[in-house]
mmCIF file of C-alpha atoms (C1' of nucleotides) in Angstrom:
data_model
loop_
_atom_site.group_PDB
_atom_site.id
_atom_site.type_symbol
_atom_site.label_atom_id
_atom_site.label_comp_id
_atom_site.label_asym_id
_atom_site.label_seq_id
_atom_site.Cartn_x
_atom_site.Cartn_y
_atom_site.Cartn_z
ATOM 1 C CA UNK A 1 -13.611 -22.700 5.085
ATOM 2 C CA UNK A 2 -17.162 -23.258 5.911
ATOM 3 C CA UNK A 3 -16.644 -25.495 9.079
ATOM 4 C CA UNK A 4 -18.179 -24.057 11.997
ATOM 5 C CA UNK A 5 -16.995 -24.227 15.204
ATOM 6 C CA UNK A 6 -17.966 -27.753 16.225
ATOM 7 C CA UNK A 7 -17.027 -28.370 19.668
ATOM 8 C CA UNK A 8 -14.015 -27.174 21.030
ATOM 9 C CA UNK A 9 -11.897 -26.797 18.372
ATOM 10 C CA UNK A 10 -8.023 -25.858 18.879
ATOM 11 C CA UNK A 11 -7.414 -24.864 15.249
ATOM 12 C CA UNK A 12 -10.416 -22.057 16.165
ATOM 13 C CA UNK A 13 -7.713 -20.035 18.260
ATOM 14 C CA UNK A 14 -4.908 -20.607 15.910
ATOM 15 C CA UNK A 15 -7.259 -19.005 13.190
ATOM 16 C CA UNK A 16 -7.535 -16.445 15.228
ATOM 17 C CA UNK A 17 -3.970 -16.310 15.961
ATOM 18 C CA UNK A 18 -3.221 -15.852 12.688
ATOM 19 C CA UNK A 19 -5.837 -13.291 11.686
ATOM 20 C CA UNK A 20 -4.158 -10.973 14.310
ATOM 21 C CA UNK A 21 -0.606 -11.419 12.612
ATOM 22 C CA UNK A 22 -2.299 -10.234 9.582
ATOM 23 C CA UNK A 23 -4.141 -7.221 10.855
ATOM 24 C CA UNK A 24 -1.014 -6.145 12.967
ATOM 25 C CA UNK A 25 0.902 -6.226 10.028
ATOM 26 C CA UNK A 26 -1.912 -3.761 8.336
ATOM 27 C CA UNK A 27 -1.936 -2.011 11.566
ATOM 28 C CA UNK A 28 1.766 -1.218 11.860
ATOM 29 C CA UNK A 29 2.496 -0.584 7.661
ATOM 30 C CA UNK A 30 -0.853 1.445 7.554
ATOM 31 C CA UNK A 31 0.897 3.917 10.597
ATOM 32 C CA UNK A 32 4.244 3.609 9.531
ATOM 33 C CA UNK A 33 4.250 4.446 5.939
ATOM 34 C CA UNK A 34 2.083 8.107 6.820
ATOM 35 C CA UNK A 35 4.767 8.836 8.636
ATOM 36 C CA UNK A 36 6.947 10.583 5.931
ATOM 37 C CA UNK A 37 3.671 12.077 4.496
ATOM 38 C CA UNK A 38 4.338 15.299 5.869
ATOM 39 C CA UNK A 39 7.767 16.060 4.754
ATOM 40 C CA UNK A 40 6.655 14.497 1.076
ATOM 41 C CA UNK A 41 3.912 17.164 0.753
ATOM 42 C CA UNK A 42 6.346 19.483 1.357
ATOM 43 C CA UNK A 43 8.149 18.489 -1.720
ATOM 44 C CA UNK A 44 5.232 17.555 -3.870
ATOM 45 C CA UNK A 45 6.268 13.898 -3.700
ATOM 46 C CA UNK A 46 3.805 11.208 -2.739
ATOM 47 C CA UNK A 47 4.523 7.811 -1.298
ATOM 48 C CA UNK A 48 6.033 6.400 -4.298
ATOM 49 C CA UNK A 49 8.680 8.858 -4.969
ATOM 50 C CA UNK A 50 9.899 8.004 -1.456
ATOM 51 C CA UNK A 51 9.910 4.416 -2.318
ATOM 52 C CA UNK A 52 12.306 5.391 -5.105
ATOM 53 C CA UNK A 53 14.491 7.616 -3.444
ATOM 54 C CA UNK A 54 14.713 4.967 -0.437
ATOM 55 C CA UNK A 55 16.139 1.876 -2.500
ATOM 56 C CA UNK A 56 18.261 4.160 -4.706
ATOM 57 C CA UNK A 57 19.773 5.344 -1.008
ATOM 58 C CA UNK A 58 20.481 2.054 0.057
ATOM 59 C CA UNK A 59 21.525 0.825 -3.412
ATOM 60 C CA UNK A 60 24.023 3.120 -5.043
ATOM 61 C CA UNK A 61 24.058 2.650 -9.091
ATOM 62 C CA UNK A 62 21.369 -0.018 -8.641
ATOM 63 C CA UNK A 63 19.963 -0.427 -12.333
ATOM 64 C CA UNK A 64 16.613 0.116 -13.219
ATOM 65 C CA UNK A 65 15.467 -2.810 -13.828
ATOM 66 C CA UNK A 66 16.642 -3.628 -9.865
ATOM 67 C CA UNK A 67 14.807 -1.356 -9.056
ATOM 68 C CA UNK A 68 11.541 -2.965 -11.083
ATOM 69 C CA UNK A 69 11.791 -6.085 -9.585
ATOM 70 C CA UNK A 70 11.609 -4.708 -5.764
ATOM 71 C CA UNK A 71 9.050 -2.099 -6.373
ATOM 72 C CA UNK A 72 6.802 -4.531 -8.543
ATOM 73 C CA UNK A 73 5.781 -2.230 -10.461
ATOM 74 C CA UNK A 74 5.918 -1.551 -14.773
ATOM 75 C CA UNK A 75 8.633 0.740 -16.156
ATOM 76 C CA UNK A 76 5.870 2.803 -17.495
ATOM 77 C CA UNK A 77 4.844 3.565 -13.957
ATOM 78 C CA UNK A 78 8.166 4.184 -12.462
ATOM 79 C CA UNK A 79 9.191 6.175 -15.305
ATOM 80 C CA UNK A 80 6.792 9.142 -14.239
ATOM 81 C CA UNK A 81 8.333 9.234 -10.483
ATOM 82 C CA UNK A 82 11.506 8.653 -11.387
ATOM 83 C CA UNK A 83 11.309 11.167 -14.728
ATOM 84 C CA UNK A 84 10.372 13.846 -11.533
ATOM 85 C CA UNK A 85 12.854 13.177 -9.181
ATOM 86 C CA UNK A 86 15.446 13.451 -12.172
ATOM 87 C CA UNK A 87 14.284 16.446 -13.444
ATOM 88 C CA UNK A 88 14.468 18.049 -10.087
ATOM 89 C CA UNK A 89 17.506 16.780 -8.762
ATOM 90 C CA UNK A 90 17.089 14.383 -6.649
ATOM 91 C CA UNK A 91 18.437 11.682 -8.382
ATOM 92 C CA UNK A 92 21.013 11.213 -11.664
ATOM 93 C CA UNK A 93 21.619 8.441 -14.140
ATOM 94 C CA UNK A 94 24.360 7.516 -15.203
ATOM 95 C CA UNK A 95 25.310 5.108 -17.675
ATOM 96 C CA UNK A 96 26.921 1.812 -16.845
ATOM 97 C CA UNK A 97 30.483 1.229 -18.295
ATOM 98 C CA UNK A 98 29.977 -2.599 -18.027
ATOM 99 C CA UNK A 99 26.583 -2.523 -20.033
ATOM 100 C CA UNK A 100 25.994 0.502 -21.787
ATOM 101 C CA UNK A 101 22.232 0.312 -22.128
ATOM 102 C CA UNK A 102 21.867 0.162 -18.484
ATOM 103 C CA UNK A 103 21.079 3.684 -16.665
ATOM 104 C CA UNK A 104 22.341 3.448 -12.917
ATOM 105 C CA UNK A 105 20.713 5.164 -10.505
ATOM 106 C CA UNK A 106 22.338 7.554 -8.140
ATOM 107 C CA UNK A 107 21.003 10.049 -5.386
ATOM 108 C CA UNK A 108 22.209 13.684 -5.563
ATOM 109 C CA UNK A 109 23.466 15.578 -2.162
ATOM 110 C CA UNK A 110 19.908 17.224 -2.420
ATOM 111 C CA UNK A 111 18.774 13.046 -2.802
ATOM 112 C CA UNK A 112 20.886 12.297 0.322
ATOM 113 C CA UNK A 113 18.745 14.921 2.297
ATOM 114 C CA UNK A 114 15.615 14.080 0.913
ATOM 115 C CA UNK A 115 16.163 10.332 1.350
ATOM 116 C CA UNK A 116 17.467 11.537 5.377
ATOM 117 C CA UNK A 117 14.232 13.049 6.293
ATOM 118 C CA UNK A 118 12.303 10.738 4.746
ATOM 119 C CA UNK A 119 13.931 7.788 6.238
ATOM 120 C CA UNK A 120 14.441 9.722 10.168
ATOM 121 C CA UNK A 121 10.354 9.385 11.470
ATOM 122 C CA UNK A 122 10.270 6.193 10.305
ATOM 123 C CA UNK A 123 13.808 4.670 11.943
ATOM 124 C CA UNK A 124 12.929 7.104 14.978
ATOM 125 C CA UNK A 125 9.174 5.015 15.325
ATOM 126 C CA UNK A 126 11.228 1.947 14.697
ATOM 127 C CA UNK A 127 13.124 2.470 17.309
ATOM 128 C CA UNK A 128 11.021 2.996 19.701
ATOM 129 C CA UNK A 129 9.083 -0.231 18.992
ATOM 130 C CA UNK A 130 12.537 -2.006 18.797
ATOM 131 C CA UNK A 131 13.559 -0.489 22.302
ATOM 132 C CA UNK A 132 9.901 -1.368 24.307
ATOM 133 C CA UNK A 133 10.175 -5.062 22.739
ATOM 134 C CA UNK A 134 13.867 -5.791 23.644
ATOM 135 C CA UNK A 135 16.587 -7.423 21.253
ATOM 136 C CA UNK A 136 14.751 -10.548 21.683
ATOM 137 C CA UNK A 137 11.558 -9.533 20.132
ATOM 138 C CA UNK A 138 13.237 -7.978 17.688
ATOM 139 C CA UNK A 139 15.003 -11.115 16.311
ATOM 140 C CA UNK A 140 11.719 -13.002 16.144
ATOM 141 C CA UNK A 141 9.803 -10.246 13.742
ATOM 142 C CA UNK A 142 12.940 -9.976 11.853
ATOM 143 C CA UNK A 143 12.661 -14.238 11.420
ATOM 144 C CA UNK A 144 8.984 -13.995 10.757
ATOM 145 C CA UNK A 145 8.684 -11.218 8.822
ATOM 146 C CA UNK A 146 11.833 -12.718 6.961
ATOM 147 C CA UNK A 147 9.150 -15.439 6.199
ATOM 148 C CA UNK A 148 6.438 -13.554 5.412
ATOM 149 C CA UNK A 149 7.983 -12.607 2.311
ATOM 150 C CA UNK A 150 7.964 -14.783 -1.120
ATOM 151 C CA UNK A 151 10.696 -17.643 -1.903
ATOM 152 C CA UNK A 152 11.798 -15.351 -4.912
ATOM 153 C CA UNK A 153 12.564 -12.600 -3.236
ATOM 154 C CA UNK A 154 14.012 -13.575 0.725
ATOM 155 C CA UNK A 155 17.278 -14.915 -0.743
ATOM 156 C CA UNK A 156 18.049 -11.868 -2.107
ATOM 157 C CA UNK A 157 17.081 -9.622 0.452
ATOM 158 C CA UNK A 158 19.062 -11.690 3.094
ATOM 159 C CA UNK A 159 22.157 -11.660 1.107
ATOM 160 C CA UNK A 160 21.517 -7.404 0.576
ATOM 161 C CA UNK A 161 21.793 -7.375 4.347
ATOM 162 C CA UNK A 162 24.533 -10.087 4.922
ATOM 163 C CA UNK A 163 26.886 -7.372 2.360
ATOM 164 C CA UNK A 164 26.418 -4.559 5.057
ATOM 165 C CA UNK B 1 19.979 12.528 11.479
ATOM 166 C CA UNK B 2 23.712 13.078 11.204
ATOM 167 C CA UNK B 3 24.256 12.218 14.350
ATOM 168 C CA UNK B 4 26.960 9.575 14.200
ATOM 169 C CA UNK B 5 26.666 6.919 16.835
ATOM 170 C CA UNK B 6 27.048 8.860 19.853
ATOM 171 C CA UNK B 7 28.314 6.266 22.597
ATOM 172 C CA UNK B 8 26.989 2.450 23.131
ATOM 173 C CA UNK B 9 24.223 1.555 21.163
ATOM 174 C CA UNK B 10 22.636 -1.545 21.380
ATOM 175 C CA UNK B 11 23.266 -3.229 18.454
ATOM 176 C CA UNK B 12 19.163 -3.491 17.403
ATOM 177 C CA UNK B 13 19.315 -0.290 17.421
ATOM 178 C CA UNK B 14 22.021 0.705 14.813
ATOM 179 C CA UNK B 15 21.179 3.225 11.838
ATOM 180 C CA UNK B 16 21.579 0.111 9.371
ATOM 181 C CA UNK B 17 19.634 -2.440 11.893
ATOM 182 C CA UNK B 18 16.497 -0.091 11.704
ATOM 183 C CA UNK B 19 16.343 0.382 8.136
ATOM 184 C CA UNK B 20 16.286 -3.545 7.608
ATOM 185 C CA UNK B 21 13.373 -3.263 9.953
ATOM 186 C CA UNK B 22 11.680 -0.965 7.876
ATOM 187 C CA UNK B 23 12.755 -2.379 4.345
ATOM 188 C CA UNK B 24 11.709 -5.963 5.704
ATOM 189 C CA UNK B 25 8.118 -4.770 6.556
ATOM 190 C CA UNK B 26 8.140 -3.352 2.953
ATOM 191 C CA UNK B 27 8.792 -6.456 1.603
ATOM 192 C CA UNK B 28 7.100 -8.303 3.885
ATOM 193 C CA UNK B 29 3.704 -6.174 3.055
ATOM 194 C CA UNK B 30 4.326 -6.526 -0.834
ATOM 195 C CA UNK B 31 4.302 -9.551 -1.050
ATOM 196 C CA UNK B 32 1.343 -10.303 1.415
ATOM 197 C CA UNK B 33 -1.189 -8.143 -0.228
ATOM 198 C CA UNK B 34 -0.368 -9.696 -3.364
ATOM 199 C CA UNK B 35 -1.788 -12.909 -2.223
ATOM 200 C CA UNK B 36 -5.283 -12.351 -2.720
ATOM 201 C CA UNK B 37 -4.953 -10.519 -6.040
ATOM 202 C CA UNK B 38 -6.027 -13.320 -7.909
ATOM 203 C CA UNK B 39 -9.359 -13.580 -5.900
ATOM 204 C CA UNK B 40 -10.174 -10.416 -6.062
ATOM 205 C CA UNK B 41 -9.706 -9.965 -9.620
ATOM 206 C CA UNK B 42 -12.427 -12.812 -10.332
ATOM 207 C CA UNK B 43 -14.778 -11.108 -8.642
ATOM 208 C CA UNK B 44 -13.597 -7.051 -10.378
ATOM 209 C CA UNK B 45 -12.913 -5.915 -6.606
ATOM 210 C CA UNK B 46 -9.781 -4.610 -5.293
ATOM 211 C CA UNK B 47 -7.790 -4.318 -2.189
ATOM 212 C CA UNK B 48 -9.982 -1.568 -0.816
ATOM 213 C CA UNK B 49 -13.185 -4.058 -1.045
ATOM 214 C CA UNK B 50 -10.912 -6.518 0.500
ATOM 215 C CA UNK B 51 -9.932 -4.243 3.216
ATOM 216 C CA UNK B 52 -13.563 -3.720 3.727
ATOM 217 C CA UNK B 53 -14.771 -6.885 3.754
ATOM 218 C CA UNK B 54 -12.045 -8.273 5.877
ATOM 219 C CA UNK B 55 -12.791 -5.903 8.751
ATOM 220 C CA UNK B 56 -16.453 -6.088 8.380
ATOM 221 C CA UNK B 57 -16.358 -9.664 8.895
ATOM 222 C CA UNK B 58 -14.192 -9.671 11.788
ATOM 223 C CA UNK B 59 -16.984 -6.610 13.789
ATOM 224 C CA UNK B 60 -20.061 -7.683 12.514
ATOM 225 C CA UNK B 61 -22.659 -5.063 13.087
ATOM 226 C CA UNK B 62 -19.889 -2.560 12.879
ATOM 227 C CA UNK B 63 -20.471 1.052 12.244
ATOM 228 C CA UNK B 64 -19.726 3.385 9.020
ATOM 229 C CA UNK B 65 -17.933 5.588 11.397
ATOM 230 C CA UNK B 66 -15.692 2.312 12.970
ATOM 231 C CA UNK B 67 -14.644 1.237 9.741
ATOM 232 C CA UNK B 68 -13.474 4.687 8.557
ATOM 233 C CA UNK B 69 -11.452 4.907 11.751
ATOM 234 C CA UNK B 70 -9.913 1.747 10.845
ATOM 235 C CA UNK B 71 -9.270 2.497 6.961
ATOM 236 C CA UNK B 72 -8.150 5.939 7.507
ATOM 237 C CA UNK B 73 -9.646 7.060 4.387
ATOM 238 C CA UNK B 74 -12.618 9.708 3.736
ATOM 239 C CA UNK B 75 -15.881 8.827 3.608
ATOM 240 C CA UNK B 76 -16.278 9.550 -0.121
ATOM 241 C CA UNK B 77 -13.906 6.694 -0.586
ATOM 242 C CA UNK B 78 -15.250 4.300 1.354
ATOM 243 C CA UNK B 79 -18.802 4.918 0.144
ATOM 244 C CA UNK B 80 -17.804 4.039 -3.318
ATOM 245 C CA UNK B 81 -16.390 1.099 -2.585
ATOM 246 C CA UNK B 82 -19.083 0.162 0.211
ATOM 247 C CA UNK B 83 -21.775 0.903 -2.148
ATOM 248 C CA UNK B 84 -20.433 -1.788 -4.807
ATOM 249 C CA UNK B 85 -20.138 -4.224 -2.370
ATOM 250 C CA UNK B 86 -23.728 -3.507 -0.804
ATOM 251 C CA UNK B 87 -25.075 -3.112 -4.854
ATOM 252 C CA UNK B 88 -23.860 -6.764 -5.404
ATOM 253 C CA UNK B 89 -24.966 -8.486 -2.199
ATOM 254 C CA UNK B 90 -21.655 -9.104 -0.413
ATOM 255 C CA UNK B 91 -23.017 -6.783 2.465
ATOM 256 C CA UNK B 92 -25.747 -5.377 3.604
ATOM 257 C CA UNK B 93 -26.431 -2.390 6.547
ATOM 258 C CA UNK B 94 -28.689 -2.191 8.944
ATOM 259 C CA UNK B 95 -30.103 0.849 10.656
ATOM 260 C CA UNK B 96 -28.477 0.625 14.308
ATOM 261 C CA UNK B 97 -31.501 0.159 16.938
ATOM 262 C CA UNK B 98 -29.546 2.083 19.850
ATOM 263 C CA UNK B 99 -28.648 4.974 17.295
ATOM 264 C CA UNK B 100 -31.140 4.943 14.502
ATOM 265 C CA UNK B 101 -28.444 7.509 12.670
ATOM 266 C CA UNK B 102 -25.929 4.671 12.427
ATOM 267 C CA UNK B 103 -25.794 1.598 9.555
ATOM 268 C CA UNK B 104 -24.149 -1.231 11.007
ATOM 269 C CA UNK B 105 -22.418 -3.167 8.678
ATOM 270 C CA UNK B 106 -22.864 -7.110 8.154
ATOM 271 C CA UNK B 107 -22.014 -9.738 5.616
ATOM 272 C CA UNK B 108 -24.280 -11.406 3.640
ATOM 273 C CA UNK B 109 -23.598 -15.430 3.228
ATOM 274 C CA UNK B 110 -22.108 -14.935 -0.019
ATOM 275 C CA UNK B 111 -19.923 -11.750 1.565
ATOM 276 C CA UNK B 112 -18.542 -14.388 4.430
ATOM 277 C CA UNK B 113 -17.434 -17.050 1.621
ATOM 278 C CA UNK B 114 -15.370 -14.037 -0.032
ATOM 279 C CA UNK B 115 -14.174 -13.034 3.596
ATOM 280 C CA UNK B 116 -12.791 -16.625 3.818
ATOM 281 C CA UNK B 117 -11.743 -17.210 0.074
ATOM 282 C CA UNK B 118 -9.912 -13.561 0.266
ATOM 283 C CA UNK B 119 -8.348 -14.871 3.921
ATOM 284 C CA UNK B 120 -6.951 -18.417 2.804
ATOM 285 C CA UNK B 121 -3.831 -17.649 0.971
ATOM 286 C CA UNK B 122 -2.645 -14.834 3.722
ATOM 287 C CA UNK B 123 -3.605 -16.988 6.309
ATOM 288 C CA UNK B 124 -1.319 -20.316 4.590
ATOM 289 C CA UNK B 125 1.305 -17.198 4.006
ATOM 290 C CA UNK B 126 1.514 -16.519 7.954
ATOM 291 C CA UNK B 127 0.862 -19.635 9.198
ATOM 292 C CA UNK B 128 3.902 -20.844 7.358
ATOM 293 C CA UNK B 129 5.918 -17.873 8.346
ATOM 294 C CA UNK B 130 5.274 -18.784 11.922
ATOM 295 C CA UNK B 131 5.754 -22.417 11.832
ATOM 296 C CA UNK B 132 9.221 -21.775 10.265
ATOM 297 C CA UNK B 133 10.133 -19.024 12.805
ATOM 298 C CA UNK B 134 8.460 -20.561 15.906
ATOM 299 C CA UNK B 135 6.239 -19.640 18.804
ATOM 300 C CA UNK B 136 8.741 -17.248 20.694
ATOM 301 C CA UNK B 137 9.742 -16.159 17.188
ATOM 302 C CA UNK B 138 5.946 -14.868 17.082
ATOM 303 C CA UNK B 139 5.829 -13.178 19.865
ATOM 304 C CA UNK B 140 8.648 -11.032 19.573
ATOM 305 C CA UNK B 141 7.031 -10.107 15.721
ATOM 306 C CA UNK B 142 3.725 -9.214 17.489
ATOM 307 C CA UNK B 143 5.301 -7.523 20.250
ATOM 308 C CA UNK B 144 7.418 -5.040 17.894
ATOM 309 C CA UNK B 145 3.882 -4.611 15.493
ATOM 310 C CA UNK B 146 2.338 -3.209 18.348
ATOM 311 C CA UNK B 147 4.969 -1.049 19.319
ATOM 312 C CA UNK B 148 5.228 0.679 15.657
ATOM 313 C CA UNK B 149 1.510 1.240 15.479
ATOM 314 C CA UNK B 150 0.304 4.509 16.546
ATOM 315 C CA UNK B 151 -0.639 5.210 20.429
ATOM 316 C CA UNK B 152 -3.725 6.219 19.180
ATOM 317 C CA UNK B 153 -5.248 3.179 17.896
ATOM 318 C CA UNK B 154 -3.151 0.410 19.956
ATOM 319 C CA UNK B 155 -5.491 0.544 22.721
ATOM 320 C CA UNK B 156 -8.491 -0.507 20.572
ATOM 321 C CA UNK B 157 -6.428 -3.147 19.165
ATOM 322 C CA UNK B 158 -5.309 -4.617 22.633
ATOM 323 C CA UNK B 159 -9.107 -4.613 23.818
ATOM 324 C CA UNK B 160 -10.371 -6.040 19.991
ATOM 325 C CA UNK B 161 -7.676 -8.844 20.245
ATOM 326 C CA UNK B 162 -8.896 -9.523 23.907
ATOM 327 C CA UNK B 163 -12.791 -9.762 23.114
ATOM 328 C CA UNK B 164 -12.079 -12.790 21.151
ATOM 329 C "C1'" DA C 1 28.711 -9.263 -40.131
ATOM 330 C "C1'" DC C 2 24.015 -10.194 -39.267
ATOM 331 C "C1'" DC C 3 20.144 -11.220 -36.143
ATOM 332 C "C1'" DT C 4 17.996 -11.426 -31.908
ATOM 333 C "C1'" DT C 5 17.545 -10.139 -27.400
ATOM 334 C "C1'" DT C 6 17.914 -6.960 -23.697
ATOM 335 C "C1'" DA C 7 17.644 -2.434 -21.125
ATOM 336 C "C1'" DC C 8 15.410 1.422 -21.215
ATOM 337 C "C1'" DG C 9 12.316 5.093 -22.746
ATOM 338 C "C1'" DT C 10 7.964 7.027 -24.444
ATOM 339 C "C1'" DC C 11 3.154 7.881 -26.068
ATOM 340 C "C1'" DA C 12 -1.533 7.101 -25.199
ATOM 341 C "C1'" DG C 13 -5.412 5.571 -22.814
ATOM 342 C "C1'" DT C 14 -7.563 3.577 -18.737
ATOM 343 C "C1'" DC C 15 -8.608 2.218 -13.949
ATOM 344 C "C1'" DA C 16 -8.569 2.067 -8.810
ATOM 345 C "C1'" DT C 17 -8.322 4.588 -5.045
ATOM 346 C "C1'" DG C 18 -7.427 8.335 -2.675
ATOM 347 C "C1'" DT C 19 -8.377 13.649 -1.777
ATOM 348 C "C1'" DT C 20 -11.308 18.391 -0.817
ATOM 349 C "C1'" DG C 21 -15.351 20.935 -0.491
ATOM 350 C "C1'" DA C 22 -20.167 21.658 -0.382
ATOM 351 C "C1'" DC C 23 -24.570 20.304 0.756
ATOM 352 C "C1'" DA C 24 -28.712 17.058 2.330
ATOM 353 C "C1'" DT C 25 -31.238 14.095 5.597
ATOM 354 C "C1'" DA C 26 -32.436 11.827 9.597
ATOM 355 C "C1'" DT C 27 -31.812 11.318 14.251
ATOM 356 C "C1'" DA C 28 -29.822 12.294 18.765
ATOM 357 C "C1'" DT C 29 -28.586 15.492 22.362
ATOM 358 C "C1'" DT C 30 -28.791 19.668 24.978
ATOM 359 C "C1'" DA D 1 -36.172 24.573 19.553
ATOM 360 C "C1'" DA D 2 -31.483 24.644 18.441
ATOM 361 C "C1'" DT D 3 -27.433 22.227 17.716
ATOM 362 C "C1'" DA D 4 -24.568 18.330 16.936
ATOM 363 C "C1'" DT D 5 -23.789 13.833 14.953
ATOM 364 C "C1'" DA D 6 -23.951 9.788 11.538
ATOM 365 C "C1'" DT D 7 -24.292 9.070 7.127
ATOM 366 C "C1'" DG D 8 -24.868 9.899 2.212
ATOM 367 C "C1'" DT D 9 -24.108 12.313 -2.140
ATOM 368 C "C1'" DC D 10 -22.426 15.317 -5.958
ATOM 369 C "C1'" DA D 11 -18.538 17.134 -8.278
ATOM 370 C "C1'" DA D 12 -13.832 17.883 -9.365
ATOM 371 C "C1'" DC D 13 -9.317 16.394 -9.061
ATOM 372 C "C1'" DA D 14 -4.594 13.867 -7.862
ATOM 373 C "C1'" DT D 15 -1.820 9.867 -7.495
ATOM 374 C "C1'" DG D 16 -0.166 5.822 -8.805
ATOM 375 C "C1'" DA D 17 -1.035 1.826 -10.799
ATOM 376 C "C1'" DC D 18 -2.180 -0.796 -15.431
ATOM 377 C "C1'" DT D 19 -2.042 -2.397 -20.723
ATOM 378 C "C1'" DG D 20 -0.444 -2.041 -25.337
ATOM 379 C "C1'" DA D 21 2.363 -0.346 -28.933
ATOM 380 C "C1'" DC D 22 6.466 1.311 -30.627
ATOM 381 C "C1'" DG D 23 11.500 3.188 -30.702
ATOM 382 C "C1'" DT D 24 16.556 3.195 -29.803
ATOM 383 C "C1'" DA D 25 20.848 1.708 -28.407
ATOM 384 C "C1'" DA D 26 23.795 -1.768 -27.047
ATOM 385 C "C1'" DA D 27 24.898 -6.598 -26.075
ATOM 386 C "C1'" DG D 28 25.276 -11.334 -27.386
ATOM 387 C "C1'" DG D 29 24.861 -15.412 -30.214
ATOM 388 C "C1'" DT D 30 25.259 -17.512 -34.964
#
DNA sequence: ACCTTTACGTCAGTCATGTTGACATATATT
DNA sequence: AATATATGTCAACATGACTGACGTAAAGGT
């Protein structure tokens, strides 16, 4: 930690190399994730409703306590956002048939919109970035980022986007 | 929005291909701020002294006014924070000799062993990530990063990453 | 048929981090 | 001399997280 740079030292540049990954990633998620702020404030929502509303789009009659586990968050927390976006319509629950304690999560039509608009600035700067870097690019910050995340987690994200 | 695809798409560019790309940097984020939790929560700081302190020890002799341009946050929020870190010797500013106006920020000794101790585990996290996904792997990640941060700030970026 | 565990909800209090708006001070610029 | 800029500060408030305690209904094991 404390070793200065004594000579010429190669693993000075990969530092650096690596210091850049992590601000880029700050960077791009600090830009990206204002870009739905706008239509939020027009509902009243902040950032995490559209967290909410974004996994309960892509996972149909997901449980709650699916939904826990990706948000990382406590029940007692989620229960707030999702409390609002029930009581206005945005999303029902329903109860499961298998398990009957379990209360699966579905978007409304009004949801559907909401989770549209939402999603639309963001997939529209993804795009763009994906388009200016070329398929190639794209499959290497797909693989890293793919790393990036923790051993409990990848396995189950890569097998969410293996069922599509 | 409900605009089915409309002729050849590449396929990076498909509706469910660009919501991976945004649900991966989700994940990818989660889990990399998390690292340093643990740190921070010996020393009663949070990620907004961490986000301070990181970029404060990458521009030393930064401005107040740099910083918030970085953060994106008000000064009012900063100045809490800043003023902790300053009250318990982890920084200290300096009245700028060009600008007398301006503080320039600096770490004290003790700030630069947090810097490090706060960088470790996000460093190990991405330079695992790009071992596993290799070199060209890492380029296409940085490439697409830059492309989904805003045009405003890229520019600084590009000639930050180049000073070094 | 019990007993325990699980899934979920809720009440209450707290903390970290962000916001707006108003105003103050020192210094730089015109 | 007047104005603009860099920074700080006070005050009030919003959002989204946390812990801890307790409650209910349903599932699962003995």
């Amino acid at each position: 930690m404390t070793d200065v740079k004594v000579g010429p030292n190669p693993l000075f540049l990969r530092d650096e190399e690596l210091i850049q990954g992590i601000e880029l990633l700050f960077y791009a998620y600090r830009d990206f994730t204002g870009d739905p702020d706008a239509v939020l404030a027009e509902y009243g929502f902040g950032r995490a409703h559209h967290r909410v509303v974004h996994f309960v789009s892509r996972n149909p009659g997901m449980s709650v306590a699916e939904l826990l586990e990706i948000l990382r968050i406590t029940k007692q927390s989620l229960s707030r956002v999702l409390g609002q976006l029930v009581e206005r319509g945005f999303i029902v629950q329903k109860k499961g048939t298998r398990d009957r304690r379990q209360r699966l999560l579905y978007l409304t039509e009004t949801g559907t919109d909401l989770a549209a608009s939402l999603a639309e600035p963001q997939k529209r700067r993804v795009a763009r970035a994906y388009r200016e870097a070329g398929a190639e690019a794209v499959e290497g910050y797909r693989k890293v980022l793919m790393g990036l995340i923790g051993d409990g987690s990848r396995e189950a994200i890569v097998r969410s986007f293996r069922r599509r």
